[in-house]
């Protein structure tokens, strides 16, 4: 019975550690991901404007 409890506690600790790691990565990476998204949006908007201007030329 003692070995079973030890395994359950070890498994729980690993799950909690994994969750903490994922939350930490999300918090640390969030600003970089937001900046990357804004950069991509700016590039897409610029390309869209250029294509629209090219199509509208006589």
PDB file of N, CA and C in Angstrom:
ATOM      1  N   UNK A   1       0.820  -1.200   0.000  1.00  0.00           N
ATOM      2  CA  UNK A   1       0.000   0.000   0.000  1.00  0.00           C
ATOM      3  C   UNK A   1       0.863   1.263   0.000  1.00  0.00           C
ATOM      4  N   UNK A   2       1.971   1.215   0.720  1.00  0.00           N
ATOM      5  CA  UNK A   2       2.857   2.372   0.796  1.00  0.00           C
ATOM      6  C   UNK A   2       3.476   2.716  -0.545  1.00  0.00           C
ATOM      7  N   UNK A   3       3.825   1.689  -1.325  1.00  0.00           N
ATOM      8  CA  UNK A   3       4.420   1.930  -2.644  1.00  0.00           C
ATOM      9  C   UNK A   3       3.411   2.579  -3.581  1.00  0.00           C
ATOM     10  N   UNK A   4       2.151   2.156  -3.476  1.00  0.00           N
ATOM     11  CA  UNK A   4       1.104   2.733  -4.313  1.00  0.00           C
ATOM     12  C   UNK A   4       0.923   4.217  -4.002  1.00  0.00           C
ATOM     13  N   UNK A   5       0.891   4.554  -2.720  1.00  0.00           N
ATOM     14  CA  UNK A   5       0.766   5.962  -2.334  1.00  0.00           C
ATOM     15  C   UNK A   5       1.957   6.778  -2.812  1.00  0.00           C
ATOM     16  N   UNK A   6       3.134   6.202  -2.746  1.00  0.00           N
ATOM     17  CA  UNK A   6       4.339   6.897  -3.207  1.00  0.00           C
ATOM     18  C   UNK A   6       4.248   7.170  -4.703  1.00  0.00           C
ATOM     19  N   UNK A   7       3.758   6.191  -5.473  1.00  0.00           N
ATOM     20  CA  UNK A   7       3.614   6.378  -6.922  1.00  0.00           C
ATOM     21  C   UNK A   7       2.579   7.455  -7.236  1.00  0.00           C
ATOM     22  N   UNK A   8       1.473   7.437  -6.500  1.00  0.00           N
ATOM     23  CA  UNK A   8       0.425   8.437  -6.723  1.00  0.00           C
ATOM     24  C   UNK A   8       0.954   9.834  -6.411  1.00  0.00           C
ATOM     25  N   UNK A   9       1.678   9.972  -5.299  1.00  0.00           N
ATOM     26  CA  UNK A   9       2.234  11.276  -4.935  1.00  0.00           C
ATOM     27  C   UNK A   9       3.248  11.747  -5.969  1.00  0.00           C
ATOM     28  N   UNK A  10       4.078  10.822  -6.465  1.00  0.00           N
ATOM     29  CA  UNK A  10       5.078  11.181  -7.470  1.00  0.00           C
ATOM     30  C   UNK A  10       4.390  11.620  -8.755  1.00  0.00           C
ATOM     31  N   UNK A  11       3.356  10.892  -9.161  1.00  0.00           N
ATOM     32  CA  UNK A  11       2.617  11.252 -10.369  1.00  0.00           C
ATOM     33  C   UNK A  11       1.950  12.605 -10.237  1.00  0.00           C
ATOM     34  N   UNK A  12       1.369  12.868  -9.083  1.00  0.00           N
ATOM     35  CA  UNK A  12       0.717  14.156  -8.843  1.00  0.00           C
ATOM     36  C   UNK A  12       1.737  15.289  -8.887  1.00  0.00           C
ATOM     37  N   UNK A  13       2.884  15.073  -8.299  1.00  0.00           N
ATOM     38  CA  UNK A  13       3.932  16.099  -8.302  1.00  0.00           C
ATOM     39  C   UNK A  13       4.406  16.380  -9.723  1.00  0.00           C
ATOM     40  N   UNK A  14       4.517  15.344 -10.540  1.00  0.00           N
ATOM     41  CA  UNK A  14       4.944  15.535 -11.927  1.00  0.00           C
ATOM     42  C   UNK A  14       3.902  16.320 -12.712  1.00  0.00           C
ATOM     43  N   UNK A  15       2.633  16.019 -12.496  1.00  0.00           N
ATOM     44  CA  UNK A  15       1.565  16.739 -13.194  1.00  0.00           C
ATOM     45  C   UNK A  15       1.553  18.203 -12.773  1.00  0.00           C
ATOM     46  N   UNK A  16       1.664  18.456 -11.484  1.00  0.00           N
ATOM     47  CA  UNK A  16       1.674  19.836 -10.988  1.00  0.00           C
ATOM     48  C   UNK A  16       2.893  20.586 -11.521  1.00  0.00           C
ATOM     49  N   UNK A  17       4.042  19.932 -11.539  1.00  0.00           N
ATOM     50  CA  UNK A  17       5.248  20.549 -12.092  1.00  0.00           C
ATOM     51  C   UNK A  17       5.087  20.884 -13.560  1.00  0.00           C
ATOM     52  N   UNK A  18       4.475  19.986 -14.314  1.00  0.00           N
ATOM     53  CA  UNK A  18       4.250  20.214 -15.746  1.00  0.00           C
ATOM     54  C   UNK A  18       3.310  21.399 -15.957  1.00  0.00           C
ATOM     55  N   UNK A  19       2.253  21.468 -15.170  1.00  0.00           N
ATOM     56  CA  UNK A  19       1.304  22.578 -15.288  1.00  0.00           C
ATOM     57  C   UNK A  19       1.988  23.902 -14.964  1.00  0.00           C
ATOM     58  N   UNK A  20       2.794  23.925 -13.916  1.00  0.00           N
ATOM     59  CA  UNK A  20       3.523  25.150 -13.559  1.00  0.00           C
ATOM     60  C   UNK A  20       4.468  25.555 -14.685  1.00  0.00           C
ATOM     61  N   UNK A  21       5.140  24.589 -15.285  1.00  0.00           N
ATOM     62  CA  UNK A  21       6.046  24.881 -16.398  1.00  0.00           C
ATOM     63  C   UNK A  21       5.294  25.476 -17.584  1.00  0.00           C
ATOM     64  N   UNK A  22       4.154  24.903 -17.933  1.00  0.00           N
ATOM     65  CA  UNK A  22       3.362  25.410 -19.056  1.00  0.00           C
ATOM     66  C   UNK A  22       2.879  26.832 -18.778  1.00  0.00           C
ATOM     67  N   UNK A  23       2.411  27.088 -17.571  1.00  0.00           N
ATOM     68  CA  UNK A  23       1.950  28.433 -17.214  1.00  0.00           C
ATOM     69  C   UNK A  23       3.109  29.421 -17.286  1.00  0.00           C
ATOM     70  N   UNK A  24       4.274  29.037 -16.782  1.00  0.00           N
ATOM     71  CA  UNK A  24       5.446  29.907 -16.824  1.00  0.00           C
ATOM     72  C   UNK A  24       5.824  30.236 -18.269  1.00  0.00           C
ATOM     73  N   UNK A  25       5.852  29.224 -19.125  1.00  0.00           N
ATOM     74  CA  UNK A  25       6.190  29.445 -20.536  1.00  0.00           C
ATOM     75  C   UNK A  25       5.172  30.377 -21.181  1.00  0.00           C
ATOM     76  N   UNK A  26       3.891  30.171 -20.895  1.00  0.00           N
ATOM     77  CA  UNK A  26       2.851  31.025 -21.475  1.00  0.00           C
ATOM     78  C   UNK A  26       3.017  32.475 -21.030  1.00  0.00           C
ATOM     79  N   UNK A  27       3.318  32.681 -19.763  1.00  0.00           N
ATOM     80  CA  UNK A  27       3.467  34.048 -19.242  1.00  0.00           C
ATOM     81  C   UNK A  27       4.705  34.717 -19.831  1.00  0.00           C
ATOM     82  N   UNK A  28       5.792  33.977 -19.936  1.00  0.00           N
ATOM     83  CA  UNK A  28       7.036  34.544 -20.459  1.00  0.00           C
ATOM     84  C   UNK A  28       6.939  34.776 -21.967  1.00  0.00           C
ATOM     85  N   UNK A  29       6.307  33.859 -22.686  1.00  0.00           N
ATOM     86  CA  UNK A  29       6.267  33.938 -24.143  1.00  0.00           C
ATOM     87  C   UNK A  29       5.164  34.851 -24.664  1.00  0.00           C
ATOM     88  N   UNK A  30       4.166  35.165 -23.858  1.00  0.00           N
ATOM     89  CA  UNK A  30       3.019  35.944 -24.320  1.00  0.00           C
ATOM     90  C   UNK A  30       3.410  37.278 -24.968  1.00  0.00           C
ATOM     91  N   UNK A  31       4.270  38.084 -24.363  1.00  0.00           N
ATOM     92  CA  UNK A  31       4.630  39.355 -25.006  1.00  0.00           C
ATOM     93  C   UNK A  31       5.312  39.162 -26.362  1.00  0.00           C
ATOM     94  N   UNK A  32       6.173  38.165 -26.470  1.00  0.00           N
ATOM     95  CA  UNK A  32       6.853  37.911 -27.738  1.00  0.00           C
ATOM     96  C   UNK A  32       5.867  37.469 -28.806  1.00  0.00           C
ATOM     97  N   UNK A  33       4.926  36.623 -28.426  1.00  0.00           N
ATOM     98  CA  UNK A  33       3.921  36.149 -29.380  1.00  0.00           C
ATOM     99  C   UNK A  33       3.036  37.309 -29.825  1.00  0.00           C
ATOM    100  N   UNK A  34       2.676  38.186 -28.896  1.00  0.00           N
ATOM    101  CA  UNK A  34       1.856  39.351 -29.236  1.00  0.00           C
ATOM    102  C   UNK A  34       2.601  40.260 -30.211  1.00  0.00           C
ATOM    103  N   UNK A  35       3.880  40.501 -29.959  1.00  0.00           N
ATOM    104  CA  UNK A  35       4.690  41.335 -30.852  1.00  0.00           C
ATOM    105  C   UNK A  35       4.803  40.705 -32.232  1.00  0.00           C
ATOM    106  N   UNK A  36       5.027  39.409 -32.275  1.00  0.00           N
ATOM    107  CA  UNK A  36       5.112  38.707 -33.555  1.00  0.00           C
ATOM    108  C   UNK A  36       3.802  38.818 -34.317  1.00  0.00           C
ATOM    109  N   UNK A  37       2.686  38.651 -33.628  1.00  0.00           N
ATOM    110  CA  UNK A  37       1.374  38.778 -34.270  1.00  0.00           C
ATOM    111  C   UNK A  37       1.163  40.167 -34.838  1.00  0.00           C
ATOM    112  N   UNK A  38       1.574  41.188 -34.101  1.00  0.00           N
ATOM    113  CA  UNK A  38       1.428  42.563 -34.581  1.00  0.00           C
ATOM    114  C   UNK A  38       2.304  42.801 -35.806  1.00  0.00           C
ATOM    115  N   UNK A  39       3.508  42.241 -35.813  1.00  0.00           N
ATOM    116  CA  UNK A  39       4.403  42.371 -36.961  1.00  0.00           C
ATOM    117  C   UNK A  39       3.799  41.715 -38.197  1.00  0.00           C
ATOM    118  N   UNK A  40       3.254  40.527 -38.026  1.00  0.00           N
ATOM    119  CA  UNK A  40       2.624  39.819 -39.148  1.00  0.00           C
ATOM    120  C   UNK A  40       1.423  40.606 -39.651  1.00  0.00           C
ATOM    121  N   UNK A  41       0.609  41.146 -38.739  1.00  0.00           N
ATOM    122  CA  UNK A  41      -0.567  41.929 -39.129  1.00  0.00           C
ATOM    123  C   UNK A  41      -0.152  43.152 -39.936  1.00  0.00           C
ATOM    124  N   UNK A  42       0.888  43.834 -39.488  1.00  0.00           N
ATOM    125  CA  UNK A  42       1.374  45.012 -40.202  1.00  0.00           C
ATOM    126  C   UNK A  42       1.834  44.635 -41.611  1.00  0.00           C
ATOM    127  N   UNK A  43       2.547  43.527 -41.732  1.00  0.00           N
ATOM    128  CA  UNK A  43       3.008  43.068 -43.042  1.00  0.00           C
ATOM    129  C   UNK A  43       1.861  42.704 -43.966  1.00  0.00           C
ATOM    130  N   UNK A  44       0.859  42.027 -43.441  1.00  0.00           N
ATOM    131  CA  UNK A  44      -0.305  41.644 -44.250  1.00  0.00           C
ATOM    132  C   UNK A  44      -1.077  42.883 -44.685  1.00  0.00           C
ATOM    133  N   UNK A  45      -1.264  43.835 -43.780  1.00  0.00           N
ATOM    134  CA  UNK A  45      -1.963  45.074 -44.131  1.00  0.00           C
ATOM    135  C   UNK A  45      -1.215  45.835 -45.219  1.00  0.00           C
ATOM    136  N   UNK A  46       0.102  45.899 -45.109  1.00  0.00           N
ATOM    137  CA  UNK A  46       0.916  46.590 -46.109  1.00  0.00           C
ATOM    138  C   UNK A  46       0.804  45.909 -47.470  1.00  0.00           C
ATOM    139  N   UNK A  47       0.896  44.589 -47.475  1.00  0.00           N
ATOM    140  CA  UNK A  47       0.778  43.841 -48.730  1.00  0.00           C
ATOM    141  C   UNK A  47      -0.605  44.032 -49.333  1.00  0.00           C
ATOM    142  N   UNK A  48      -1.633  44.008 -48.512  1.00  0.00           N
ATOM    143  CA  UNK A  48      -3.000  44.196 -48.990  1.00  0.00           C
ATOM    144  C   UNK A  48      -3.163  45.569 -49.635  1.00  0.00           C
ATOM    145  N   UNK A  49      -2.600  46.594 -49.007  1.00  0.00           N
ATOM    146  CA  UNK A  49      -2.667  47.948 -49.554  1.00  0.00           C
ATOM    147  C   UNK A  49      -1.956  48.021 -50.902  1.00  0.00           C
ATOM    148  N   UNK A  50      -0.771  47.432 -50.998  1.00  0.00           N
ATOM    149  CA  UNK A  50      -0.013  47.458 -52.249  1.00  0.00           C
ATOM    150  C   UNK A  50      -0.746  46.720 -53.363  1.00  0.00           C
ATOM    151  N   UNK A  51      -1.339  45.581 -53.052  1.00  0.00           N
ATOM    152  CA  UNK A  51      -2.079  44.812 -54.061  1.00  0.00           C
ATOM    153  C   UNK A  51      -3.299  45.597 -54.524  1.00  0.00           C
ATOM    154  N   UNK A  52      -4.010  46.218 -53.585  1.00  0.00           N
ATOM    155  CA  UNK A  52      -5.190  47.016 -53.932  1.00  0.00           C
ATOM    156  C   UNK A  52      -4.804  48.177 -54.839  1.00  0.00           C
ATOM    157  N   UNK A  53      -3.708  48.859 -54.526  1.00  0.00           N
ATOM    158  CA  UNK A  53      -3.258  49.979 -55.350  1.00  0.00           C
ATOM    159  C   UNK A  53      -2.853  49.503 -56.735  1.00  0.00           C
ATOM    160  N   UNK A  54      -2.203  48.361 -56.825  1.00  0.00           N
ATOM    161  CA  UNK A  54      -1.778  47.820 -58.118  1.00  0.00           C
ATOM    162  C   UNK A  54      -2.986  47.449 -58.968  1.00  0.00           C
ATOM    163  N   UNK A  55      -3.988  46.847 -58.365  1.00  0.00           N
ATOM    164  CA  UNK A  55      -5.185  46.432 -59.108  1.00  0.00           C
ATOM    165  C   UNK A  55      -5.971  47.644 -59.594  1.00  0.00           C
ATOM    166  N   UNK A  56      -5.996  48.709 -58.816  1.00  0.00           N
ATOM    167  CA  UNK A  56      -6.799  49.885 -59.150  1.00  0.00           C
ATOM    168  C   UNK A  56      -6.123  50.806 -60.158  1.00  0.00           C
ATOM    169  N   UNK A  57      -4.885  50.557 -60.504  1.00  0.00           N
ATOM    170  CA  UNK A  57      -4.205  51.411 -61.478  1.00  0.00           C
ATOM    171  C   UNK A  57      -4.841  51.211 -62.856  1.00  0.00           C
ATOM    172  N   UNK A  58      -4.997  52.336 -63.614  1.00  0.00           N
ATOM    173  CA  UNK A  58      -5.603  52.213 -64.961  1.00  0.00           C
ATOM    174  C   UNK A  58      -4.696  51.518 -65.946  1.00  0.00           C
TER     175      UNK A  58
END
